[in-house]
Coordinates of C-alpha atoms in Angstrom, one line a residue:
Chain V
M1 CA 260.5 -142.8 -74.4
Q2 CA 261.0 -139.1 -74.6
S3 CA 257.4 -139.0 -76.1
S4 CA 256.2 -141.0 -73.4
A5 CA 257.3 -138.9 -70.5
F6 CA 256.1 -136.0 -72.3
Q7 CA 252.4 -137.7 -72.8
S8 CA 252.5 -138.4 -69.1
A9 CA 253.4 -134.8 -68.2
A10 CA 250.7 -133.2 -70.6
T11 CA 247.8 -136.3 -69.0
P12 CA 246.6 -134.3 -66.0
A13 CA 245.9 -130.9 -67.9
D14 CA 244.6 -133.0 -71.2
A15 CA 242.2 -135.2 -69.3
A16 CA 240.6 -133.1 -67.1
P17 CA 237.2 -134.5 -66.0
A18 CA 234.6 -133.3 -68.0
P19 CA 231.9 -131.6 -65.4
F20 CA 228.8 -133.7 -64.4
L21 CA 225.8 -133.2 -66.1
D22 CA 227.6 -130.3 -68.4
V23 CA 224.3 -128.9 -69.9
P24 CA 226.1 -127.2 -72.9
T25 CA 227.8 -130.4 -73.9
L26 CA 224.6 -132.8 -73.2
L27 CA 222.3 -130.4 -75.0
E28 CA 225.1 -130.3 -78.1
S29 CA 226.0 -134.2 -77.7
S30 CA 222.2 -135.2 -77.6
Q31 CA 221.0 -133.6 -80.6
P32 CA 219.8 -135.9 -83.3
R33 CA 222.2 -136.9 -86.0
A34 CA 221.6 -135.1 -89.6
R35 CA 219.9 -137.7 -91.6
L36 CA 221.5 -138.5 -95.0
G37 CA 220.1 -138.0 -97.9
W38 CA 219.7 -141.3 -99.2
F39 CA 217.0 -140.3 -102.1
W40 CA 219.6 -139.1 -104.2
Y41 CA 221.5 -141.8 -103.4
A42 CA 218.9 -144.2 -104.1
G43 CA 217.7 -142.6 -107.2
G44 CA 221.3 -142.5 -108.7
G45 CA 221.4 -146.5 -107.8
F46 CA 217.7 -147.0 -109.2
L47 CA 218.4 -145.5 -112.6
A48 CA 222.4 -147.2 -112.5
V49 CA 220.5 -150.8 -112.4
V50 CA 217.4 -149.8 -115.2
L51 CA 220.3 -148.5 -117.3
G52 CA 222.6 -151.2 -116.7
A53 CA 219.6 -153.8 -117.3
A54 CA 218.3 -152.5 -120.4
L55 CA 221.9 -152.6 -122.0
L56 CA 222.4 -156.1 -120.8
G57 CA 219.2 -157.1 -122.2
N58 CA 219.1 -155.8 -125.5
S59 CA 222.5 -157.5 -126.4
S60 CA 221.7 -161.2 -126.4
E61 CA 219.1 -163.4 -125.3
I62 CA 221.3 -164.6 -122.5
G63 CA 221.5 -161.1 -121.1
R64 CA 218.0 -160.9 -121.0
R65 CA 217.7 -163.9 -119.4
L66 CA 220.4 -162.9 -116.8
V67 CA 219.0 -159.2 -115.9
E68 CA 215.4 -161.0 -115.8
L69 CA 217.1 -163.6 -112.5
L70 CA 218.8 -160.0 -111.1
S71 CA 216.0 -158.0 -110.6
A72 CA 214.3 -160.6 -109.1
V73 CA 217.1 -161.5 -107.1
L74 CA 217.7 -157.9 -106.4
M75 CA 213.9 -157.0 -105.8
L76 CA 213.6 -160.1 -103.0
G77 CA 217.0 -159.0 -101.7
L78 CA 215.0 -155.3 -101.2
I79 CA 212.5 -156.6 -99.6
V80 CA 214.2 -159.0 -97.2
G81 CA 217.0 -156.0 -96.6
M82 CA 214.0 -152.9 -96.1
S83 CA 212.7 -155.9 -93.4
V84 CA 215.8 -156.4 -91.6
L85 CA 216.5 -152.1 -91.2
T86 CA 212.9 -151.7 -90.0
V87 CA 213.4 -154.2 -87.6
V88 CA 216.8 -153.2 -86.1
T89 CA 215.8 -149.4 -86.4
V90 CA 212.7 -150.2 -84.2
R91 CA 215.0 -151.9 -81.7
N92 CA 217.1 -149.5 -81.6
H93 CA 214.3 -147.0 -81.3
R94 CA 212.6 -149.1 -78.4
G95 CA 216.0 -149.6 -76.7
E96 CA 216.6 -145.4 -76.5
Q97 CA 212.7 -145.3 -75.3
Q98 CA 212.9 -148.0 -72.4
E99 CA 216.2 -145.8 -71.4
V100 CA 214.1 -142.4 -71.0
E101 CA 211.4 -144.3 -69.3
A102 CA 213.8 -145.8 -66.5
A103 CA 215.4 -142.5 -66.4
A104 CA 211.9 -141.0 -65.5
E105 CA 211.0 -143.9 -63.0
L106 CA 214.3 -142.9 -61.0
V107 CA 213.3 -139.7 -60.9
Q108 CA 209.9 -140.6 -59.5
L109 CA 211.5 -143.0 -57.2
R110 CA 213.8 -139.8 -56.3
R111 CA 216.8 -142.3 -56.9
W112 CA 219.0 -138.9 -57.9
P113 CA 222.0 -140.4 -58.2
Q114 CA 221.4 -143.3 -60.5
A115 CA 219.1 -141.3 -62.3
A116 CA 221.6 -138.5 -63.6
A117 CA 224.4 -141.7 -64.6
L118 CA 221.3 -142.5 -66.7
L119 CA 220.4 -139.2 -68.0
E120 CA 224.2 -138.5 -68.6
Q121 CA 224.6 -141.5 -70.5
I122 CA 221.6 -140.9 -72.9
L123 CA 222.6 -137.4 -73.7
S124 CA 225.9 -138.0 -74.4
R125 CA 225.3 -139.7 -77.1
P126 CA 222.5 -138.3 -80.6
S127 CA 218.8 -138.8 -79.9
R128 CA 217.0 -141.1 -82.3
T129 CA 214.1 -138.9 -82.3
G130 CA 213.8 -135.1 -80.7
A131 CA 210.6 -136.2 -78.6
L132 CA 213.2 -138.6 -76.9
R133 CA 216.0 -135.8 -76.6
S134 CA 212.9 -133.5 -75.2
G135 CA 211.6 -135.9 -72.4
A136 CA 215.6 -137.0 -71.1
L137 CA 216.0 -133.0 -71.1
M138 CA 212.8 -133.0 -69.2
Y139 CA 214.0 -135.3 -66.8
L140 CA 217.5 -133.9 -66.8
G141 CA 215.8 -130.1 -66.0
A142 CA 214.5 -132.2 -62.4
V143 CA 218.0 -133.6 -61.4
L144 CA 219.7 -130.7 -61.6
A145 CA 216.8 -128.7 -59.5
R146 CA 217.4 -131.7 -57.0
Y147 CA 221.3 -131.1 -56.7
H148 CA 220.6 -127.4 -56.4
R149 CA 222.0 -126.0 -59.9
F150 CA 218.9 -124.2 -60.2
D151 CA 220.7 -121.9 -63.1
D152 CA 221.5 -125.0 -64.9
A153 CA 218.1 -126.6 -64.5
I154 CA 216.4 -123.3 -66.0
A155 CA 218.5 -123.2 -69.1
V156 CA 217.8 -126.6 -69.9
Y157 CA 213.8 -125.6 -69.3
D158 CA 214.7 -122.5 -71.3
H159 CA 216.3 -124.5 -74.3
L160 CA 213.1 -126.6 -74.6
L161 CA 210.4 -124.3 -74.4
E162 CA 212.4 -121.7 -76.9
H163 CA 212.6 -124.2 -79.2
D164 CA 209.4 -125.5 -78.5
L165 CA 210.4 -128.5 -77.9
V166 CA 207.1 -129.9 -75.9
D167 CA 203.3 -130.3 -76.1
P168 CA 201.8 -127.9 -74.1
A169 CA 200.8 -129.4 -71.1
S170 CA 204.7 -130.4 -70.5
A171 CA 205.0 -126.9 -71.7
H172 CA 203.2 -125.9 -68.7
G173 CA 204.8 -127.9 -66.1
L174 CA 208.6 -126.9 -67.4
R175 CA 207.3 -123.3 -67.1
L176 CA 206.4 -124.0 -63.4
G177 CA 209.7 -125.5 -62.5
R178 CA 211.9 -123.0 -64.3
A179 CA 209.7 -120.2 -62.2
M180 CA 210.5 -122.4 -59.2
A181 CA 213.8 -122.6 -60.3
M182 CA 214.0 -118.7 -60.8
L183 CA 212.8 -118.2 -57.3
R184 CA 215.3 -120.6 -55.4
E185 CA 217.9 -118.6 -57.4
D186 CA 216.5 -115.4 -56.1
H187 CA 216.0 -114.0 -59.7
L188 CA 212.7 -112.1 -58.1
F189 CA 211.9 -110.4 -61.5
D190 CA 212.4 -112.9 -63.7
A191 CA 210.9 -115.3 -61.3
D192 CA 207.6 -112.7 -61.2
R193 CA 207.7 -112.4 -65.1
A194 CA 207.3 -116.0 -65.4
I195 CA 204.3 -116.5 -63.0
A196 CA 202.3 -113.7 -64.8
E197 CA 202.9 -115.4 -68.1
L198 CA 201.8 -118.6 -66.6
R199 CA 198.4 -116.8 -64.8
R200 CA 197.5 -115.6 -68.5
T201 CA 198.1 -118.5 -69.8
T202 CA 195.9 -121.0 -67.6
S203 CA 193.6 -118.0 -67.8
D204 CA 193.3 -118.5 -71.0
A205 CA 193.1 -121.7 -71.2
G206 CA 190.1 -121.3 -68.3
I207 CA 192.4 -124.0 -66.7
D208 CA 192.7 -123.7 -62.0
S209 CA 196.5 -124.6 -62.0
A210 CA 197.4 -126.5 -58.6
G211 CA 200.7 -125.9 -59.7
L212 CA 200.6 -122.5 -59.6
A213 CA 198.9 -121.6 -57.4
L214 CA 202.0 -123.6 -55.5
V215 CA 204.6 -121.1 -57.2
E216 CA 202.9 -117.9 -55.7
M217 CA 202.9 -119.3 -52.3
Y218 CA 206.3 -119.8 -52.4
R219 CA 206.8 -116.3 -53.9
D220 CA 204.8 -114.8 -51.4
V221 CA 206.4 -115.9 -48.7
K222 CA 209.8 -115.7 -49.8
T223 CA 209.2 -112.1 -50.7
G224 CA 207.3 -111.2 -47.1
H225 CA 203.6 -111.6 -48.4
P226 CA 202.6 -114.0 -45.9
A227 CA 199.4 -113.0 -46.1
E228 CA 198.9 -113.3 -49.8
A229 CA 200.4 -117.1 -49.8
A230 CA 197.7 -118.0 -46.9
A231 CA 195.4 -116.5 -48.7
I232 CA 196.1 -118.7 -51.7
F233 CA 196.3 -122.0 -49.7
E234 CA 193.0 -121.4 -47.8
E235 CA 191.1 -121.1 -50.9
K236 CA 192.9 -124.2 -53.4
L237 CA 193.4 -126.4 -50.6
P238 CA 191.0 -128.8 -52.2
A239 CA 192.5 -128.1 -55.5
L240 CA 195.8 -128.4 -54.4
R241 CA 195.2 -132.0 -52.7
E242 CA 193.3 -132.9 -55.8
A243 CA 196.5 -132.5 -57.9
L244 CA 199.4 -133.1 -56.2
G245 CA 198.8 -135.8 -54.2
H246 CA 201.8 -136.0 -51.6
R247 CA 203.2 -133.3 -52.8
V248 CA 200.4 -130.6 -50.7
G249 CA 202.7 -131.4 -48.4
D250 CA 204.5 -128.7 -49.5
A251 CA 201.5 -126.6 -49.5
Y252 CA 201.3 -127.2 -45.9
A253 CA 204.8 -126.3 -45.4
L254 CA 204.8 -122.9 -47.0
A255 CA 201.8 -122.4 -45.5
A256 CA 203.1 -122.9 -42.2
R257 CA 205.8 -120.5 -42.7
A258 CA 203.4 -117.8 -43.6
Y259 CA 201.4 -118.5 -40.7
D260 CA 204.4 -118.2 -38.6
L261 CA 205.3 -115.1 -40.4
M262 CA 201.7 -113.6 -39.6
S263 CA 202.2 -114.2 -36.0
R264 CA 199.5 -116.7 -35.8
P265 CA 201.6 -119.9 -34.1
G266 CA 198.5 -122.4 -33.9
E267 CA 197.8 -122.1 -37.3
A268 CA 201.6 -122.7 -37.9
Q269 CA 202.1 -125.8 -36.0
D270 CA 198.5 -127.2 -37.5
S271 CA 199.9 -126.8 -40.9
Y272 CA 203.4 -127.5 -39.9
T273 CA 202.3 -130.9 -38.9
K274 CA 200.2 -131.9 -41.4
A275 CA 202.9 -131.2 -44.0
T276 CA 205.7 -133.2 -41.5
L277 CA 202.7 -136.2 -41.9
L278 CA 203.2 -135.7 -45.5
S279 CA 206.6 -135.7 -46.1
P280 CA 210.1 -136.1 -44.9
L281 CA 211.4 -133.2 -42.8
M282 CA 215.0 -133.5 -44.6
E283 CA 213.2 -133.1 -47.9
L284 CA 211.0 -130.0 -47.1
H285 CA 214.3 -128.3 -45.6
R286 CA 215.8 -129.1 -48.9
R287 CA 213.2 -127.7 -51.4
Y288 CA 212.4 -124.6 -49.4
P289 CA 215.3 -123.7 -47.0
E290 CA 212.6 -120.7 -45.5
V291 CA 210.8 -123.7 -44.1
E292 CA 214.1 -124.7 -42.0
K293 CA 213.6 -121.7 -39.9
L294 CA 210.4 -123.5 -38.4
Y295 CA 212.5 -126.8 -37.4
G296 CA 213.1 -126.5 -33.2
R297 CA 210.1 -124.0 -33.1
Y298 CA 207.1 -126.1 -33.9
Q299 CA 206.4 -129.8 -33.4
A300 CA 206.9 -132.4 -36.3
A301 CA 204.0 -135.0 -36.4
P302 CA 205.2 -138.4 -35.0
A303 CA 205.6 -141.3 -37.0
P304 CA 206.4 -145.2 -36.4
P305 CA 210.2 -145.9 -35.8
E306 CA 210.5 -147.5 -39.4
A307 CA 208.6 -145.1 -41.2
A308 CA 211.0 -142.2 -39.6
Chain Y
M1 CA 176.5 -141.2 -77.8
L2 CA 177.1 -144.2 -77.2
I3 CA 179.2 -147.3 -77.9
P4 CA 177.9 -150.4 -76.3
A5 CA 180.6 -153.3 -75.5
E6 CA 179.5 -156.0 -77.7
T7 CA 179.0 -154.4 -80.7
A8 CA 182.5 -152.7 -80.1
I9 CA 183.6 -156.2 -79.8
H10 CA 181.9 -157.7 -82.6
R11 CA 183.5 -155.0 -84.7
F12 CA 186.9 -155.2 -83.3
R13 CA 186.9 -159.1 -84.2
R14 CA 185.3 -158.7 -87.6
D15 CA 188.1 -156.3 -88.2
M16 CA 191.5 -158.7 -87.2
T17 CA 189.7 -161.2 -89.0
F18 CA 189.7 -158.9 -92.0
G19 CA 192.9 -157.8 -91.4
R20 CA 194.7 -161.2 -91.2
L21 CA 192.7 -162.2 -94.6
V22 CA 194.3 -158.5 -96.4
K23 CA 197.5 -159.3 -94.9
G24 CA 197.5 -162.7 -96.0
L25 CA 196.5 -162.0 -99.2
F26 CA 199.2 -159.9 -99.8
V27 CA 201.7 -162.9 -98.9
A28 CA 200.3 -165.1 -101.0
A29 CA 200.7 -162.1 -103.8
A30 CA 203.7 -161.8 -103.1
V31 CA 204.4 -165.2 -103.4
A32 CA 202.8 -166.2 -106.2
A33 CA 204.8 -163.3 -108.5
F34 CA 207.8 -165.2 -108.0
V35 CA 206.0 -169.0 -107.9
L36 CA 203.7 -168.3 -111.2
P37 CA 206.8 -167.5 -113.9
L38 CA 208.1 -171.0 -112.4
A39 CA 204.8 -172.7 -113.4
G40 CA 204.9 -171.3 -117.4
I41 CA 202.8 -168.9 -116.6
R42 CA 203.9 -165.1 -118.1
L43 CA 203.8 -162.7 -115.5
D44 CA 207.0 -160.4 -114.7
P45 CA 207.6 -160.2 -110.8
L46 CA 209.1 -156.8 -111.6
M47 CA 205.9 -155.2 -112.9
V48 CA 203.8 -157.3 -110.4
L49 CA 205.7 -156.7 -107.0
P50 CA 205.5 -152.8 -107.6
V51 CA 201.8 -152.8 -108.2
I52 CA 201.5 -154.8 -104.9
A53 CA 203.8 -152.6 -102.8
C54 CA 201.8 -149.6 -104.0
V55 CA 198.8 -150.7 -102.9
F56 CA 200.6 -151.8 -99.5
L57 CA 201.6 -148.7 -99.2
A58 CA 198.0 -147.0 -99.8
L59 CA 196.4 -148.7 -97.1
S60 CA 199.0 -148.0 -94.7
V61 CA 198.6 -144.9 -95.2
G62 CA 194.9 -144.9 -94.8
S63 CA 195.5 -147.1 -91.7
I64 CA 197.6 -144.2 -90.4
R65 CA 194.9 -142.1 -89.6
G66 CA 193.1 -144.7 -87.3
S67 CA 196.9 -144.1 -85.5
R68 CA 196.2 -140.7 -84.8
L69 CA 192.6 -141.0 -83.9
T70 CA 193.8 -143.4 -81.0
A71 CA 196.4 -141.1 -80.0
D72 CA 194.4 -138.2 -78.3
S73 CA 191.9 -140.6 -76.7
P74 CA 194.0 -140.9 -72.9
S75 CA 194.6 -137.4 -72.6
L76 CA 190.7 -136.6 -73.4
I77 CA 189.6 -139.3 -71.0
A78 CA 191.3 -137.6 -68.3
A79 CA 190.8 -134.5 -68.9
G80 CA 187.2 -135.6 -68.7
R81 CA 186.0 -134.9 -72.1
F82 CA 184.3 -138.1 -72.6
E83 CA 181.7 -137.2 -75.3
E84 CA 184.8 -136.0 -77.2
A85 CA 187.0 -139.3 -76.6
E86 CA 184.0 -141.8 -77.6
Q87 CA 183.7 -140.1 -81.4
R88 CA 187.5 -140.4 -81.5
I89 CA 187.9 -144.4 -80.4
D90 CA 184.5 -144.5 -82.2
Q91 CA 185.8 -143.4 -85.0
A92 CA 189.2 -145.6 -85.4
L93 CA 187.1 -148.9 -84.8
R94 CA 185.2 -148.1 -87.5
S95 CA 187.9 -147.1 -90.0
F96 CA 189.7 -149.7 -91.8
S97 CA 193.6 -150.6 -90.9
L98 CA 196.0 -153.1 -91.9
F99 CA 197.3 -152.3 -88.7
R100 CA 195.9 -154.8 -85.6
H101 CA 198.0 -152.6 -83.1
V102 CA 194.7 -149.7 -84.1
K103 CA 191.9 -151.7 -83.0
V104 CA 194.0 -153.2 -80.1
V105 CA 194.1 -150.0 -78.8
S106 CA 191.1 -148.4 -79.8
L107 CA 189.5 -151.4 -77.6
H108 CA 191.3 -150.7 -74.6
H109 CA 190.4 -147.2 -74.4
L110 CA 186.9 -148.0 -74.6
A111 CA 187.6 -150.3 -72.0
L112 CA 189.9 -147.2 -70.1
L113 CA 186.8 -144.8 -70.7
R114 CA 184.1 -147.2 -69.5
H115 CA 186.6 -147.4 -66.5
A116 CA 186.6 -143.4 -65.7
Q117 CA 183.0 -143.4 -66.0
R118 CA 182.8 -145.9 -63.5
N119 CA 181.1 -148.4 -65.9
W120 CA 182.8 -151.5 -64.4
N121 CA 180.9 -154.1 -66.1
E122 CA 181.4 -152.4 -69.6
S123 CA 185.0 -152.0 -69.1
A124 CA 185.3 -155.5 -67.5
V125 CA 184.1 -157.0 -70.9
L126 CA 185.9 -155.0 -72.9
C127 CA 188.9 -156.3 -70.9
R128 CA 188.4 -159.8 -71.2
A129 CA 187.7 -159.3 -74.9
L130 CA 191.1 -157.9 -75.0
L131 CA 192.8 -160.5 -73.2
G132 CA 191.1 -163.2 -75.4
Q133 CA 193.3 -162.2 -77.8
K134 CA 196.1 -163.3 -79.1
L135 CA 197.8 -159.9 -78.6
G136 CA 201.7 -160.9 -80.1
S137 CA 203.6 -158.3 -79.9
M138 CA 201.6 -156.2 -78.3
Q139 CA 201.3 -157.9 -75.2
G140 CA 202.9 -154.9 -73.5
I141 CA 198.6 -153.9 -73.7
G142 CA 197.8 -157.0 -71.8
K143 CA 199.0 -156.0 -68.4
P144 CA 197.3 -152.4 -67.7
A145 CA 194.5 -154.2 -68.9
R146 CA 194.7 -156.9 -66.5
L147 CA 194.9 -154.4 -64.0
M148 CA 191.7 -152.6 -64.7
L149 CA 190.1 -155.6 -65.4
A150 CA 190.8 -156.5 -61.7
D151 CA 190.1 -153.2 -60.8
A152 CA 186.5 -153.0 -62.1
L153 CA 186.0 -156.4 -60.9
L154 CA 186.6 -155.0 -57.1
E155 CA 184.0 -152.7 -57.7
M156 CA 181.8 -155.3 -58.8
G157 CA 182.2 -157.5 -55.3
D158 CA 183.8 -160.4 -57.7
V159 CA 186.7 -160.9 -55.6
R160 CA 188.1 -164.1 -57.0
G161 CA 188.0 -163.0 -60.5
A162 CA 189.9 -159.9 -59.3
G163 CA 192.1 -162.2 -57.9
D164 CA 192.7 -164.6 -61.1
A165 CA 193.2 -161.6 -63.3
I166 CA 196.3 -159.9 -61.4
A167 CA 198.0 -163.5 -60.6
A168 CA 199.5 -163.4 -63.8
L169 CA 201.0 -160.4 -63.2
Y170 CA 203.2 -161.3 -60.1
Q171 CA 205.6 -162.9 -62.7
Q172 CA 205.8 -160.2 -65.0
R173 CA 207.8 -157.1 -65.3
L174 CA 206.1 -154.2 -65.1
S175 CA 206.9 -150.5 -64.8
L176 CA 206.3 -148.6 -62.2
A177 CA 203.2 -147.0 -63.2
E178 CA 201.9 -151.1 -63.5
V179 CA 203.8 -151.8 -60.0
L180 CA 201.9 -148.6 -58.2
K181 CA 198.3 -149.9 -60.0
L182 CA 199.2 -153.5 -58.9
V183 CA 200.2 -152.3 -55.3
A184 CA 196.7 -151.0 -54.8
V185 CA 194.3 -153.2 -56.5
Q186 CA 196.2 -156.0 -54.6
I187 CA 195.6 -154.3 -51.0
D188 CA 192.1 -153.8 -51.9
H189 CA 191.5 -157.8 -53.3
Q190 CA 193.1 -158.4 -49.9
A191 CA 191.5 -156.1 -47.8
R192 CA 188.0 -157.6 -49.3
L193 CA 189.8 -161.2 -48.3
G194 CA 190.5 -160.6 -44.6
A195 CA 194.0 -160.9 -45.0
W196 CA 195.4 -158.2 -42.6
P197 CA 199.2 -159.8 -42.2
E198 CA 199.6 -159.9 -45.5
I199 CA 198.5 -156.3 -46.2
F200 CA 200.7 -155.1 -43.4
A201 CA 204.2 -157.4 -44.4
G202 CA 206.4 -154.8 -45.7
V203 CA 204.7 -151.5 -45.4
T204 CA 207.2 -149.4 -45.5
A205 CA 207.7 -150.4 -49.1
K206 CA 204.2 -150.2 -49.6
V207 CA 203.6 -146.6 -48.1
Q208 CA 206.8 -145.4 -50.0
L209 CA 204.6 -146.3 -53.4
A210 CA 201.0 -145.4 -52.2
E211 CA 203.3 -141.8 -52.1
L212 CA 203.7 -141.7 -55.8
M213 CA 199.9 -142.8 -56.8
P214 CA 197.5 -140.0 -57.8
A215 CA 195.9 -138.4 -54.7
A216 CA 192.7 -140.8 -54.4
A217 CA 194.4 -144.1 -55.1
A218 CA 196.6 -142.9 -51.8
A219 CA 194.3 -142.3 -49.6
R220 CA 192.3 -145.7 -50.3
T221 CA 195.5 -147.2 -50.0
Q222 CA 197.3 -146.4 -46.7
A223 CA 193.5 -145.9 -45.7
L224 CA 193.6 -150.2 -46.1
L225 CA 197.3 -150.0 -44.8
A226 CA 196.2 -148.1 -41.5
L227 CA 193.0 -150.8 -41.1
A228 CA 195.7 -153.7 -41.3
A229 CA 197.9 -152.0 -39.0
K230 CA 194.6 -152.0 -36.4
K231 CA 193.8 -155.3 -36.9
T232 CA 197.7 -156.2 -36.0
G233 CA 198.0 -154.4 -33.3
R234 CA 200.6 -151.6 -34.6
E235 CA 198.3 -148.6 -33.1
D236 CA 200.8 -146.0 -33.7
W237 CA 201.0 -147.3 -37.5
S238 CA 197.7 -147.2 -37.7
D239 CA 197.2 -143.7 -36.3
W240 CA 199.7 -142.2 -39.0
L241 CA 198.4 -143.8 -42.2
R242 CA 195.1 -142.8 -41.3
R243 CA 195.7 -139.2 -40.7
R244 CA 198.0 -139.0 -43.5
A245 CA 194.8 -140.5 -45.6
E246 CA 192.8 -137.8 -44.0
L247 CA 194.9 -135.3 -45.4
L248 CA 194.6 -136.5 -49.2
A249 CA 191.0 -137.3 -49.0
D250 CA 187.4 -136.8 -47.8
F251 CA 187.2 -139.8 -44.6
Q252 CA 183.5 -140.4 -45.5
K253 CA 184.0 -140.7 -48.8
L254 CA 186.7 -143.0 -48.5
A255 CA 184.6 -145.1 -46.2
A256 CA 181.2 -144.9 -48.2
D257 CA 183.3 -146.4 -51.3
R258 CA 185.0 -149.2 -49.1
P259 CA 183.0 -149.8 -45.6
V260 CA 185.0 -151.6 -43.9
L261 CA 187.0 -148.3 -43.5
W262 CA 184.3 -147.3 -41.1
E263 CA 186.1 -148.7 -38.6
L264 CA 189.3 -146.2 -38.4
W265 CA 186.6 -143.5 -38.3
E266 CA 184.3 -145.1 -35.9
R267 CA 185.3 -142.8 -32.8
K268 CA 185.1 -139.6 -35.3
V269 CA 181.6 -140.5 -36.4
E270 CA 180.2 -141.0 -32.7
G271 CA 181.6 -137.8 -31.6

């Protein structure tokens, strides 16, 4: 009874809820489990079976027949066992893969709470493979950025990049996300360095990155260089439209802010209208707080009542 | 270098049959190793089975090479490196593989390549050949193949064939990427039939999905939705969707690909 009272008194402190999407914990818990060294166990077992069979087989005729029978049964059991093991492993792997794909779809559909809950569940246990873990971590970075936890998002992106856990194309996307998160968190020096690195890698590969153009526009708007932001926008608009699809609305929003800073209200209004045609106002404000300053000063594009 | 579709299909069918035959031989050999000693033939299963396993393993390792060859093809196609992709696919189709999926995926990638090259006829022929096979555990590949077939048939003007191709997909569970493609193809198909009220039904959800599509598909889908809105008397929706489409693609190109869309820009062109 006393013990029970002690336990209940101790409960609130001990059972403090784990923080939601705690990055260090999830990075640790999702590490794939170390493989057991089955080779030496299997080798030892095989040697024991061979020695036992040799001893039994040499002792008598009955022993020899028994060894033959047991060997056949053992071989059959091994084949069946391996097949069952393969089927179970493939099924489990496919299940985890489907979970990661579901998380990706939730992120794409902007169902952030559901995506966050699913990613927490996936990353709270050891992953089956490094590739599945990397995929889940990439989506975790996107969810954290959405919740404005930019330092946590940067930690996830750094982990993936520093340990070389993703392919070059995904690494480029992660570097863009990391640079954007740095800008949002006012780590301007780090962001500038990250952008310079991105520029170097894209130039080496001969790629014209629309994502990089968007990050540079944001950097220029944020640091009070609107003319540079507007120049990038005017030069890269076709590429931005092609690569970003509806997210070209982000570029229009940043251009509107740049034109506004340059006291060019006509162009600012035009870009603001186009930005709000493509993206909801709330979404633009959430992504770029600087764009919020335009609210009320410029007219948003009218939308049908059901779509507004 | 261009692999003719008929040659690829012939090679695919031949290799599938040969692969089945080889696997059948392995099963028969394994069964025989147990059964023949019972029939009085002196054969030690302990000696025979490891040999069979080793040969199977050696052929499996060789088959993995084909898997590796096919793995890069989609990214090469997406990057527009068609010649390189074609070389990889050709090698994968020529190489021996015990595993059916290597051949199925290679043929699918060839259909994808032809689709990217806007060679609609060959793409459709390859998709039909793929869908004509018993896909078994590879059923998943049937869905993108159907969507690709429907798209190719629409481009070729075969509206009925496109409708038949996508009809089977309505009952199936699709991934988000497949849903996006299906919505785009379905709206395009209904536009050919002039089913404007059906296109406009559920417009809010369709617009949300269109926002997730690549720029060209998003523009075309929203332009067709704008036309459907116009035809059903919703000028507010029509105007909003048309302006969005204009921001995502060149309207003249959109209307050149789908002449029915000129109706949206009549005034602009006249002006």
